[in-house]
Structures are given as structure tokens and as C-alpha cells.
Amino acid sequence: MPTVSSEELAAAAGVNSAKLRKDFSYLGSYGTRGVGYDVEYLVYQISRELGLTQDWPVVIVGIGNLGAALANYGGFASRGFRVAALIDADPAMAGKPVAGIPVQHADELERIIQDNGVSIGVIATPAGAAQAVCDRLVGAGVTSILNFAPTVLTVPDGVDVRKVDLSIELQILAFHEQRKAGEEAHADGAGPAAARRTGTGSDASADQGPDGDVPAVMPA
Amino acid sequence: MPTVSSEELAAAAGVNSAKLRKDFSYLGSYGTRGVGYDVEYLVYQISRELGLTQDWPVVIVGIGNLGAALANYGGFASRGFRVAALIDADPAMAGKPVAGIPVQHADELERIIQDNGVSIGVIATPAGAAQAVCDRLVGAGVTSILNFAPTVLTVPDGVDVRKVDLSIELQILAFHEQRKAGEEAHADGAGPAAARRTGTGSDASADQGPDGDVPAVMPA
DNA sequence: ACGTGTGAACTCGTTCACAGCC
DNA sequence: GGCTGTGAACGAGTTCACACGT
């Protein structure tokens, strides 16, 4: 299929076709009226706009379970990310290969960042070490930080931080789960295990993902 | 400090005080006019509404690096989650303790779910195994699934799925990073390492987190 | 006097609907 | 005829502003 219409894409993505067209229009006029969008060209343009065609060297600091999991994660390469280095404070880790990349000691942090022109750092250390690591990353020139440690980081202006809290997604599921259970039996003491499988609770939103559908506070 | 005003809370959270009051009002009228909100009472009411006061037994399937990282993650207990069991398909893992909990073989999955009244399952398996695990979890009575595998899962109505893609957060950082770099030098060939530290790029949004600020497509 | 709770005004993103081009 | 691109209509969610309770 060399070409695709906004209607088809919208159906596949589960959104309105007008919204899709309007969004695409911000990138420029890449469609052809009466025909649709050229798939290859469209993919390229979106990839470019999103930064997928660039090579982003990334360092991961803190090679515990989570750091190792990230180093092994396959999805990075296809999105333009390259794990430039793994860094850990434990001297015993130094030289040990994880996911085929040798772990380097934290002393080398500044040199590694500068040698590789790294602008994105991932923090997977314990909470206590996160701010210090963050400060060193920023000092060495990193301007974007992905933080897995359960701490809010303080950074100077111009540096982006995104915090990933693995338990927040669970929280959201539990919130919905609670609503499912409390649909009829509003007895407050009933544990979540009590009323499982509440028929066909047709949950309108079928999208899987962190955006949308976040449980702000809802009417009782 | 036994009591707090919406103004103080709003300042701390970085939001508008009216929005905060309106949100709270959906839970009921827990404030006192002329005084503010009783901190302890407010915390309890919000905790209850969010499901933090309940005990949510959770199983983690797939005890690789990521599964182990999740099992070790400290933030669960304080939010009402209890890791009821760790499950892996590898017989060699069976009985091995991870984070103090012995890993059980996948054969036991249905029994474990039912014995513990588990309604939330976490999938940290390779992509290839995810759908099969998901089907078994759902068959055993699980109605909420947190999926770390890079696959979109198909589930029956009434089951919630949330997909966590660890590379998407990096993607978002890279997107912003690209905009920082391209602010003046619009030369397309210039790598991301070229123009680091673009002065004081006053990034208005200071919030760290997956909600808000997601890069939909923006005007060129 | 102070701060909540909430109708009313407003803002911004989505959806409609159609003119314009292939 | 079909489908894009986009101004105009719409609506959800946020902010304003003030009446009311303490």
C-alpha cells in the first residue's frame, strides 16, 4: 500500500480523522488531495520531526537491576538512541559487561559525557544518589535527564527532567479497579478481592498508555 | 502545621488555587471556610479515594532484570501494593528468592491468582510471551494488567491494560533536545552534540512527569 | 477578616463542514 | 469523485470572582 488516507489512519489509531489531518498540517502539506498521504514520505517526515533520524548518545548511571534492564532494552536502537556508556559507582562493577557494554566507574563520568557529546542522561541509581549524579551530569553538559529514582530532582533552567515512577501506573490501575468493584456494592469494608469480574464493564477508553485517561479526581 | 489553605497547596504544586479547590470539592466539602483544610483529614480522604488505604495483591510475571527491579522497588508498599508472587517460566528460577520472595513456576499461575485474590498483574516478560501470559492472567480472574513488554495486548472488555514503554520517555526528551538545538542553527545536518547548552533556555514547564507536556505535533 | 465552594466567563483543543485541488 | 487543508462552531476544562460560612 503506497498511499493512505487520513480516514484509514484515524481508524487504526482510534482518533478523529480531522484531528489527524490538522496535526499533520502543522508539519507541512505532505498529503495529496483526492489521494491521501504517501506512506514512505510521511513516515520519513514524521521520523525527522520526532528526532528519530538523529543519533542520540545516552548514558545510563546506576547499573542495578533497573539499569541493566534499560541497557538490555531492545527498543532504543530503533528510535535513534545509542547507549554510549554505562556508569556505576561500585568499583566492583567496573569492566563487567552488561548487555555487551563494559560498565565504567563514576569517576569517568565527566570525561565520558564530553568525549561522546552526550546530552541525555538516564538516572537509575538509588534515591539517595540521584541528586548528586544529576548535578554532575548537568555540570558535564547534559541538558535532558530521565529520572527513575523516586526523588524530585532540582536542576538549573534550560535542563529538562522527566521522572518515571513505576508505581504510578499501578496506582492508576488500582484506581480503576476500585471503581469497578464499587460499582454496586458500595460497602466500604469490602476488599478489592471481593467483587472480581464485574460482568462486562465496558470501559470506553481502549487505549493502552500513559497519556489520556489519567485519574484526576472524579465526582463521587 | 495542622491546617493548610488551597493557596499554599496550589503554590507548592504549581497549579491554580481555584482548580485545586474545585478538584477537592468533587470529593466532598472537606475544608473549613476562613480556615483551610485539615491536613490529616484531607490526606486520609484523598488516600481513601485513590485506593491507598486498600491492600492490592499484585503478581509480577517474568523475573528478568526488569521483573527483579520491580520486585525490589520500594515505592509499592507505601501505596497499598503487596507483591503476592513472582512468576517465571524458567524452571531454573523456581525457588530462587528475589527481593526476599521465592520465584514460582508459571504452571502455578492460575492457582496463585485465585488463592491470593489477585486482580492486578504485571507483565515483564519478553514480547513474544506477553500475549500468552496476558490470556492466562485474564482467564484466572485478573482484570487490570500493567504491560512492560513492547507489544500491544488484546484483552476482553472489562479488562484494563496500561502499557509502559521505557523508550517513549527518552523519545520525549530527545524531541525537546532537538528543539533546543534547532533554535537558531536550523542547519539540518548539525548533530545533537553540536549546540549544547543553549544559554538559559527558559523552559516554562517545570513539572517532572509523564502527564502534560507530551509532544503532540507542534508548528514549525 | 479570611478562605472555601461554585456559578459564570473564558481559553484552548477538538470536531464539523466545506472550499480547493488532484 | 475523493481526500486534503483549514476557517468556523463547539465543548471540555480552567480560571475568575464573589457569595457564603466560620
Short mmCIF file of C-alpha atoms (C1' of nucleotides) in Angstrom, two decimals:
data_model
loop_
_atom_site.label_atom_id
_atom_site.label_comp_id
_atom_site.label_asym_id
_atom_site.label_seq_id
_atom_site.Cartn_x
_atom_site.Cartn_y
_atom_site.Cartn_z
CA MET A 1 0.00 0.00 0.00
CA PRO A 2 1.89 3.07 -1.20
CA THR A 3 -0.63 5.63 -0.02
CA VAL A 4 -3.00 6.01 2.91
CA SER A 5 -5.92 8.30 3.74
CA SER A 6 -6.42 10.23 6.95
CA GLU A 7 -9.61 8.22 7.44
CA GLU A 8 -7.74 4.91 7.43
CA LEU A 9 -5.01 6.15 9.73
CA ALA A 10 -7.56 7.65 12.09
CA ALA A 11 -9.49 4.39 12.29
CA ALA A 12 -6.28 2.47 13.01
CA ALA A 13 -5.23 4.92 15.71
CA GLY A 14 -8.69 5.30 17.18
CA VAL A 15 -8.90 9.06 16.70
CA ASN A 16 -10.87 11.53 14.64
CA SER A 17 -9.67 11.94 11.06
CA ALA A 18 -9.95 15.73 11.17
CA LYS A 19 -7.64 15.90 14.15
CA LEU A 20 -5.13 13.73 12.40
CA ARG A 21 -5.18 15.91 9.30
CA LYS A 22 -4.85 19.08 11.36
CA ASP A 23 -1.91 17.64 13.27
CA PHE A 24 -0.18 16.59 10.07
CA SER A 25 -0.81 20.01 8.57
CA TYR A 26 1.43 21.56 11.22
CA LEU A 27 4.35 19.64 9.75
CA GLY A 28 3.56 20.96 6.30
CA SER A 29 1.40 19.86 3.40
CA TYR A 30 2.63 16.35 2.83
CA GLY A 31 -0.65 14.89 1.53
CA THR A 32 -2.19 14.87 -1.93
CA ARG A 33 -5.84 15.86 -2.26
CA GLY A 34 -8.03 13.15 -3.61
CA VAL A 35 -5.32 10.58 -2.96
CA GLY A 36 -4.02 10.62 0.59
CA TYR A 37 -0.56 10.58 2.12
CA ASP A 38 2.42 8.84 0.55
CA VAL A 39 3.31 6.35 3.25
CA GLU A 40 7.08 6.33 2.83
CA TYR A 41 7.35 10.09 2.60
CA LEU A 42 5.05 10.59 5.58
CA VAL A 43 6.99 8.14 7.73
CA TYR A 44 10.20 9.93 6.89
CA GLN A 45 8.82 13.38 7.66
CA ILE A 46 7.37 12.32 10.99
CA SER A 47 10.54 10.46 11.92
CA ARG A 48 12.59 13.52 11.15
CA GLU A 49 10.31 15.83 13.13
CA LEU A 50 10.43 13.49 16.10
CA GLY A 51 14.20 13.18 16.01
CA LEU A 52 14.23 9.51 15.04
CA THR A 53 16.64 10.10 12.20
CA GLN A 54 19.26 11.50 14.53
CA ASP A 55 21.72 9.59 16.64
CA TRP A 56 21.26 10.31 20.33
CA PRO A 57 24.10 9.07 22.53
CA VAL A 58 22.79 8.27 26.01
CA VAL A 59 24.48 7.33 29.28
CA ILE A 60 22.86 5.20 31.96
CA VAL A 61 24.02 5.84 35.51
CA GLY A 62 23.38 3.20 38.14
CA ILE A 63 23.64 -0.33 36.80
CA GLY A 64 21.45 -2.22 39.24
CA ASN A 65 18.53 -4.33 38.11
CA LEU A 66 16.78 -1.41 36.51
CA GLY A 67 19.89 -0.02 34.83
CA ALA A 68 20.65 -3.44 33.43
CA ALA A 69 17.09 -3.82 32.23
CA LEU A 70 17.36 -0.50 30.42
CA ALA A 71 20.72 -1.41 28.90
CA ASN A 72 19.19 -4.61 27.58
CA TYR A 73 16.05 -2.94 26.32
CA GLY A 74 15.81 -3.50 22.59
CA GLY A 75 13.56 -0.61 21.71
CA PHE A 76 16.23 2.08 21.96
CA ALA A 77 18.25 1.47 18.82
CA SER A 78 15.26 1.67 16.50
CA ARG A 79 14.32 5.05 17.91
CA GLY A 80 17.69 6.62 17.33
CA PHE A 81 19.20 6.04 20.75
CA ARG A 82 22.65 4.61 21.30
CA VAL A 83 23.83 3.60 24.76
CA ALA A 84 27.18 5.36 24.80
CA ALA A 85 28.17 4.21 28.27
CA LEU A 86 27.06 2.50 31.47
CA ILE A 87 28.27 4.11 34.67
CA ASP A 88 28.20 2.83 38.24
CA ALA A 89 29.71 3.99 41.50
CA ASP A 90 30.63 0.47 42.61
CA PRO A 91 34.28 -0.26 41.72
CA ALA A 92 33.45 -3.97 41.66
CA MET A 93 31.17 -3.37 38.67
CA ALA A 94 33.86 -1.62 36.62
CA GLY A 95 34.78 -3.54 33.49
CA LYS A 96 31.95 -6.03 33.88
CA PRO A 97 29.99 -6.13 30.64
CA VAL A 98 26.22 -5.57 30.78
CA ALA A 99 24.32 -6.02 27.54
CA GLY A 100 27.69 -6.20 25.83
CA ILE A 101 28.83 -2.81 27.12
CA PRO A 102 31.50 -2.61 29.81
CA VAL A 103 30.48 -0.73 32.94
CA GLN A 104 32.68 2.27 33.73
CA HIS A 105 33.35 3.85 37.09
CA ALA A 106 31.63 7.04 38.12
CA ASP A 107 34.97 8.86 38.25
CA GLU A 108 34.95 8.81 34.47
CA LEU A 109 31.52 10.42 34.19
CA GLU A 110 32.58 13.89 33.04
CA ARG A 111 35.10 12.57 30.53
CA ILE A 112 32.59 10.12 29.04
CA ILE A 113 29.93 12.79 28.63
CA GLN A 114 32.32 15.15 26.93
CA ASP A 115 34.06 12.61 24.72
CA ASN A 116 30.77 11.31 23.38
CA GLY A 117 28.90 14.59 23.19
CA VAL A 118 26.14 13.15 25.36
CA SER A 119 23.21 15.44 26.04
CA ILE A 120 20.77 12.90 27.53
CA GLY A 121 21.36 11.03 30.78
CA VAL A 122 19.36 8.30 32.48
CA ILE A 123 19.46 8.03 36.27
CA ALA A 124 18.70 4.57 37.64
CA THR A 125 20.51 4.93 40.97
CA PRO A 126 19.03 4.66 44.45
CA ALA A 127 17.16 7.76 45.55
CA GLY A 128 19.96 8.94 47.80
CA ALA A 129 22.49 9.23 44.99
CA ALA A 130 20.21 10.72 42.37
CA GLN A 131 20.63 14.44 43.04
CA ALA A 132 24.44 14.22 43.20
CA VAL A 133 24.56 12.25 39.96
CA CYS A 134 22.17 14.73 38.40
CA ASP A 135 24.37 17.67 39.39
CA ARG A 136 27.44 16.03 37.87
CA LEU A 137 25.60 15.18 34.66
CA VAL A 138 24.38 18.74 34.31
CA GLY A 139 27.82 20.10 35.16
CA ALA A 140 29.31 17.99 32.38
CA GLY A 141 26.89 19.33 29.79
CA VAL A 142 23.82 17.06 29.90
CA THR A 143 20.62 19.03 29.26
CA SER A 144 17.99 16.29 29.44
CA ILE A 145 17.57 13.79 32.24
CA LEU A 146 15.32 10.78 32.59
CA ASN A 147 14.96 10.02 36.29
CA PHE A 148 13.85 6.62 37.57
CA ALA A 149 14.84 7.32 41.17
CA PRO A 150 11.92 8.17 43.45
CA THR A 151 13.09 11.75 44.09
CA VAL A 152 12.23 15.08 42.56
CA LEU A 153 15.42 16.49 41.10
CA THR A 154 16.42 20.13 41.19
CA VAL A 155 18.05 21.40 38.02
CA PRO A 156 19.00 24.78 36.59
CA ASP A 157 16.89 26.46 33.93
CA GLY A 158 17.30 25.01 30.48
CA VAL A 159 17.61 21.43 31.69
CA ASP A 160 14.67 19.08 31.14
CA VAL A 161 13.83 16.40 33.67
CA ARG A 162 11.28 13.64 33.27
CA LYS A 163 10.51 11.45 36.23
CA VAL A 164 9.28 7.91 35.72
CA ASP A 165 7.53 6.46 38.75
CA LEU A 166 6.90 2.80 38.14
CA SER A 167 4.32 2.61 40.87
CA ILE A 168 2.17 5.39 39.47
CA GLU A 169 0.92 3.23 36.64
CA LEU A 170 -0.07 0.57 39.14
CA GLN A 171 -1.79 3.27 41.12
CA ILE A 172 -3.89 4.19 38.13
CA LEU A 173 -4.89 0.58 37.54
CA ALA A 174 -5.81 0.19 41.20
CA PHE A 175 -7.90 3.33 40.97
CA HIS A 176 -9.93 1.93 38.09
CA GLU A 177 -10.07 -1.44 39.78
CA GLN A 178 -11.59 0.20 42.83
CA ARG A 179 -14.25 1.86 40.70
CA LYS A 180 -15.11 -1.43 39.02
CA ALA A 181 -15.54 -3.10 42.40
CA GLY A 182 -17.52 -0.26 43.95
CA GLU A 183 -19.99 -0.08 41.09
CA GLU A 184 -22.82 -1.70 43.03
CA ALA A 185 -21.57 -2.91 46.41
CA HIS A 186 -20.64 0.40 47.98
CA ALA A 187 -19.80 -1.33 51.25
CA ASP A 188 -16.58 0.38 52.28
CA GLY A 189 -15.04 -2.60 54.01
CA ALA A 190 -15.19 -4.96 51.05
CA GLY A 191 -11.64 -5.65 49.89
CA PRO A 192 -10.72 -5.49 46.21
CA ALA A 193 -10.62 -9.27 46.04
CA ALA A 194 -14.30 -9.48 46.89
CA ALA A 195 -16.09 -8.48 43.70
CA ARG A 196 -13.84 -9.57 40.87
CA ARG A 197 -15.02 -9.79 37.30
CA THR A 198 -17.89 -7.32 37.36
CA GLY A 199 -19.58 -8.57 34.24
CA THR A 200 -18.75 -6.73 31.03
CA GLY A 201 -17.72 -3.40 32.47
CA SER A 202 -17.50 -1.75 29.09
CA ASP A 203 -14.61 0.63 29.68
CA ALA A 204 -14.96 3.10 26.88
CA SER A 205 -11.29 4.03 26.56
CA ALA A 206 -9.47 1.22 24.78
CA ASP A 207 -6.13 2.97 24.58
CA GLN A 208 -3.17 1.46 26.34
CA GLY A 209 -0.85 4.13 27.52
CA PRO A 210 0.16 6.76 29.96
CA ASP A 211 -1.37 9.69 28.13
CA GLY A 212 -5.04 10.41 28.47
CA ASP A 213 -7.27 8.71 30.96
CA VAL A 214 -5.20 9.76 33.95
CA PRO A 215 -7.39 9.65 37.03
CA ALA A 216 -7.80 13.22 38.06
CA VAL A 217 -10.29 13.43 40.83
CA MET A 218 -13.73 12.32 39.75
CA PRO A 219 -17.20 13.02 41.09
CA ALA A 220 -18.42 10.69 43.77
CA MET B 1 1.00 22.71 60.68
CA PRO B 2 -2.45 21.26 61.34
CA THR B 3 -4.26 23.12 58.59
CA VAL B 4 -3.43 24.31 55.08
CA SER B 5 -5.04 26.68 52.59
CA SER B 6 -5.73 25.98 48.94
CA GLU B 7 -3.39 28.86 48.13
CA GLU B 8 -0.47 27.23 49.90
CA LEU B 9 -1.11 23.82 48.39
CA ALA B 10 -1.50 25.34 44.94
CA ALA B 11 1.79 27.19 45.23
CA ALA B 12 3.55 24.01 46.33
CA ALA B 13 2.04 22.00 43.49
CA GLY B 14 2.49 24.72 40.90
CA VAL B 15 -1.18 24.96 39.96
CA ASN B 16 -4.02 27.43 40.26
CA SER B 17 -5.69 27.54 43.67
CA ALA B 18 -9.20 27.64 42.19
CA LYS B 19 -8.59 24.42 40.27
CA LEU B 20 -7.32 22.77 43.41
CA ARG B 21 -10.39 23.81 45.37
CA LYS B 22 -12.71 22.68 42.60
CA ASP B 23 -10.99 19.31 42.39
CA PHE B 24 -11.22 18.83 46.14
CA SER B 25 -14.88 19.80 46.09
CA TYR B 26 -15.64 16.72 43.96
CA LEU B 27 -14.58 14.57 46.90
CA GLY B 28 -16.91 16.43 49.19
CA SER B 29 -16.64 19.54 51.36
CA TYR B 30 -13.67 18.71 53.49
CA GLY B 31 -12.46 22.27 54.03
CA THR B 32 -13.48 24.91 56.53
CA ARG B 33 -14.22 28.43 55.28
CA GLY B 34 -11.93 31.05 56.71
CA VAL B 35 -9.52 28.36 57.89
CA GLY B 36 -8.47 25.92 55.18
CA TYR B 37 -8.19 22.15 55.03
CA ASP B 38 -7.34 19.95 58.00
CA VAL B 39 -4.18 18.27 56.80
CA GLU B 40 -4.62 14.89 58.43
CA TYR B 41 -8.27 14.57 57.43
CA LEU B 42 -7.54 15.67 53.87
CA VAL B 43 -4.70 13.19 53.49
CA TYR B 44 -6.94 10.40 54.68
CA GLN B 45 -9.81 11.31 52.36
CA ILE B 46 -7.56 11.55 49.31
CA SER B 47 -5.78 8.33 50.20
CA ARG B 48 -9.08 6.56 50.51
CA GLU B 49 -10.39 7.92 47.21
CA LEU B 50 -7.21 6.87 45.45
CA GLY B 51 -7.30 3.39 46.91
CA LEU B 52 -4.17 3.82 49.02
CA THR B 53 -5.88 2.51 52.11
CA GLN B 54 -6.67 -0.79 50.48
CA ASP B 55 -4.37 -3.77 50.12
CA TRP B 56 -3.77 -4.67 46.49
CA PRO B 57 -2.09 -8.01 45.95
CA VAL B 58 -0.07 -7.98 42.74
CA VAL B 59 1.78 -10.65 40.78
CA ILE B 60 4.81 -9.99 38.62
CA VAL B 61 5.30 -12.35 35.69
CA GLY B 62 8.73 -12.56 34.09
CA ILE B 63 11.58 -12.20 36.54
CA GLY B 64 14.36 -10.92 34.32
CA ASN B 65 16.21 -7.70 35.03
CA LEU B 66 13.07 -5.63 34.84
CA GLY B 67 10.93 -8.01 36.88
CA ALA B 68 13.61 -8.10 39.56
CA ALA B 69 13.86 -4.33 39.52
CA LEU B 70 10.12 -4.08 40.04
CA ALA B 71 10.17 -6.66 42.83
CA ASN B 72 12.85 -4.63 44.58
CA TYR B 73 11.13 -1.32 44.02
CA GLY B 74 10.42 0.24 47.39
CA GLY B 75 7.59 2.52 46.38
CA PHE B 76 4.93 -0.18 46.17
CA ALA B 77 4.28 -0.94 49.81
CA SER B 78 3.57 2.66 50.77
CA ARG B 79 0.94 2.91 48.05
CA GLY B 80 -1.03 -0.10 49.15
CA PHE B 81 0.55 -2.69 46.89
CA ARG B 82 1.82 -6.05 48.07
CA VAL B 83 3.82 -8.30 45.80
CA ALA B 84 1.90 -11.54 46.30
CA ALA B 85 4.06 -13.64 44.00
CA LEU B 86 6.84 -13.65 41.42
CA ILE B 87 6.30 -15.96 38.47
CA ASP B 88 8.72 -17.09 35.77
CA ALA B 89 8.60 -19.70 33.03
CA ASP B 90 12.20 -20.79 33.59
CA PRO B 91 12.27 -23.88 35.86
CA ALA B 92 15.81 -22.92 36.92
CA MET B 93 14.41 -19.78 38.55
CA ALA B 94 11.84 -21.63 40.64
CA GLY B 95 12.52 -21.34 44.36
CA LYS B 96 15.23 -18.71 43.91
CA PRO B 97 14.40 -15.73 46.12
CA VAL B 98 14.24 -12.29 44.52
CA ALA B 99 13.72 -9.36 46.86
CA GLY B 100 13.03 -11.92 49.56
CA ILE B 101 10.20 -13.57 47.65
CA PRO B 102 10.68 -17.03 46.13
CA VAL B 103 10.07 -17.24 42.40
CA GLN B 104 7.33 -19.69 41.43
CA HIS B 105 6.93 -21.55 38.19
CA ALA B 106 4.43 -20.43 35.59
CA ASP B 107 2.49 -23.68 35.99
CA GLU B 108 1.25 -22.35 39.31
CA LEU B 109 -0.06 -19.10 37.82
CA GLU B 110 -3.78 -19.82 37.99
CA ARG B 111 -3.60 -21.26 41.49
CA ILE B 112 -1.60 -18.29 42.80
CA ILE B 113 -4.01 -15.76 41.34
CA GLN B 114 -7.01 -17.50 42.83
CA ASP B 115 -5.51 -18.26 46.24
CA ASN B 116 -4.45 -14.65 46.73
CA GLY B 117 -7.45 -12.96 45.12
CA VAL B 118 -5.14 -11.08 42.77
CA SER B 119 -6.81 -8.65 40.38
CA ILE B 120 -3.72 -6.79 39.13
CA GLY B 121 -0.94 -8.43 37.13
CA VAL B 122 2.37 -7.03 35.90
CA ILE B 123 3.90 -8.44 32.71
CA ALA B 124 7.68 -8.08 32.44
CA THR B 125 8.29 -10.93 30.04
CA PRO B 126 9.86 -10.76 26.57
CA ALA B 127 7.47 -9.51 23.90
CA GLY B 128 6.89 -12.96 22.48
CA ALA B 129 5.46 -14.37 25.70
CA ALA B 130 3.37 -11.37 26.71
CA GLN B 131 0.07 -12.16 24.99
CA ALA B 132 0.01 -15.77 26.21
CA VAL B 133 0.75 -14.67 29.78
CA CYS B 134 -1.90 -11.99 29.48
CA ASP B 135 -4.52 -14.52 28.35
CA ARG B 136 -3.73 -16.80 31.28
CA LEU B 137 -3.87 -13.92 33.76
CA VAL B 138 -7.23 -12.80 32.43
CA GLY B 139 -8.50 -16.38 32.40
CA ALA B 140 -7.58 -16.70 36.06
CA GLY B 141 -9.51 -13.58 37.02
CA VAL B 142 -7.09 -10.66 36.66
CA THR B 143 -8.88 -7.51 35.46
CA SER B 144 -6.02 -4.99 35.34
CA ILE B 145 -2.70 -5.50 33.60
CA LEU B 146 0.42 -3.38 33.57
CA ASN B 147 2.41 -4.31 30.48
CA PHE B 148 6.14 -3.57 30.15
CA ALA B 149 6.60 -5.80 27.10
CA PRO B 150 6.83 -3.90 23.82
CA THR B 151 3.58 -5.34 22.43
CA VAL B 152 0.01 -4.15 22.32
CA LEU B 153 -2.08 -6.69 24.20
CA THR B 154 -5.54 -7.82 23.20
CA VAL B 155 -7.93 -8.28 26.11
CA PRO B 156 -11.67 -8.81 26.52
CA ASP B 157 -13.96 -5.96 27.54
CA GLY B 158 -13.80 -5.10 31.20
CA VAL B 159 -10.06 -5.65 31.47
CA ASP B 160 -7.79 -2.61 31.75
CA VAL B 161 -4.36 -2.59 30.18
CA ARG B 162 -1.70 0.05 30.62
CA LYS B 163 1.42 -0.16 28.53
CA VAL B 164 4.69 1.30 29.75
CA ASP B 165 7.23 1.93 27.04
CA LEU B 166 10.51 2.87 28.63
CA SER B 167 11.85 4.36 25.45
CA ILE B 168 8.97 6.75 24.96
CA GLU B 169 10.11 8.99 27.77
CA LEU B 170 13.55 9.16 26.20
CA GLN B 171 11.85 9.97 22.94
CA ILE B 172 10.14 12.95 24.53
CA LEU B 173 13.41 14.24 25.96
CA ALA B 174 15.11 13.85 22.60
CA PHE B 175 12.26 15.77 21.00
CA HIS B 176 12.75 18.73 23.33
CA GLU B 177 16.51 18.42 22.97
CA GLN B 178 16.15 18.70 19.22
CA ARG B 179 14.08 21.87 19.59
CA LYS B 180 16.67 23.41 21.92
CA ALA B 181 19.43 22.71 19.42
CA GLY B 182 17.49 23.89 16.40
CA GLU B 183 16.50 27.20 17.96
CA GLU B 184 18.88 29.27 15.86
CA ALA B 185 21.11 26.99 13.81
CA HIS B 186 18.49 25.40 11.59
CA ALA B 187 21.18 23.54 9.65
CA ASP B 188 19.68 20.09 9.22
CA GLY B 189 22.96 18.20 9.30
CA ALA B 190 24.11 19.52 12.67
CA GLY B 191 24.13 16.64 15.17
CA PRO B 192 22.57 17.00 18.58
CA ALA B 193 26.00 17.21 20.16
CA ALA B 194 26.76 20.37 18.22
CA ALA B 195 24.88 23.12 20.05
CA ARG B 196 24.72 22.04 23.66
CA ARG B 197 23.77 24.42 26.45
CA THR B 198 21.78 26.97 24.51
CA GLY B 199 22.05 29.75 27.04
CA THR B 200 19.24 29.97 29.54
CA GLY B 201 16.54 28.31 27.52
CA SER B 202 13.79 29.20 29.93
CA ASP B 203 11.58 26.14 29.63
CA ALA B 204 8.30 27.30 31.09
CA SER B 205 7.03 23.93 32.26
CA ALA B 206 8.90 22.89 35.38
CA ASP B 207 6.88 19.76 36.05
CA GLN B 208 8.64 16.43 36.02
CA GLY B 209 6.31 13.77 34.85
CA PRO B 210 4.59 11.88 32.12
CA ASP B 211 1.36 13.83 32.18
CA GLY B 212 1.12 17.13 30.42
CA ASP B 213 3.77 18.40 28.08
CA VAL B 214 3.63 15.39 25.79
CA PRO B 215 4.94 16.39 22.41
CA ALA B 216 1.98 16.28 20.12
CA VAL B 217 2.96 17.66 16.79
CA MET B 218 3.92 21.31 17.02
CA PRO B 219 4.01 24.13 14.48
CA ALA B 220 7.24 24.51 12.54
"C1'" DA C 1 -11.50 39.11 58.11
"C1'" DC C 2 -10.31 35.05 55.87
"C1'" DG C 3 -10.77 31.17 52.82
"C1'" DT C 4 -13.92 27.78 50.86
"C1'" DG C 5 -17.24 26.38 47.36
"C1'" DT C 6 -19.17 27.32 42.96
"C1'" DG C 7 -21.79 29.74 39.04
"C1'" DA C 8 -20.14 32.44 35.15
"C1'" DA C 9 -16.62 33.81 31.80
"C1'" DC C 10 -13.09 32.42 29.23
"C1'" DT C 11 -9.47 29.64 26.92
"C1'" DC C 12 -7.77 26.25 24.21
"C1'" DG C 13 -8.04 21.98 21.80
"C1'" DT C 14 -11.18 19.09 19.16
"C1'" DT C 15 -14.69 18.36 15.70
"C1'" DC C 16 -17.52 19.91 11.87
"C1'" DA C 17 -18.09 21.11 7.36
"C1'" DC C 18 -16.76 22.67 3.13
"C1'" DA C 19 -13.75 25.09 -0.31
"C1'" DG C 20 -9.99 23.82 -3.12
"C1'" DC C 21 -7.07 20.67 -5.61
"C1'" DC C 22 -5.92 16.26 -7.76
"C1'" DG D 1 -15.39 11.69 -7.28
"C1'" DG D 2 -12.34 11.59 -3.49
"C1'" DC D 3 -9.49 13.47 0.02
"C1'" DT D 4 -6.75 17.18 1.88
"C1'" DG D 5 -6.28 21.54 4.37
"C1'" DT D 6 -8.44 24.85 7.26
"C1'" DG D 7 -11.76 28.57 8.95
"C1'" DA D 8 -15.73 28.32 11.97
"C1'" DA D 9 -18.57 26.08 15.56
"C1'" DC D 10 -18.40 23.58 19.55
"C1'" DG D 11 -17.24 21.81 24.10
"C1'" DA D 12 -14.35 20.29 27.90
"C1'" DG D 13 -11.67 22.01 31.31
"C1'" DT D 14 -9.58 26.06 33.61
"C1'" DT D 15 -9.70 30.44 35.75
"C1'" DC D 16 -12.18 34.36 37.62
"C1'" DA D 17 -14.73 36.44 41.04
"C1'" DC D 18 -17.75 36.60 44.62
"C1'" DA D 19 -21.45 34.89 47.82
"C1'" DC D 20 -21.48 32.44 51.93
"C1'" DG D 21 -19.97 30.23 56.15
"C1'" DT D 22 -16.91 30.39 60.25
#
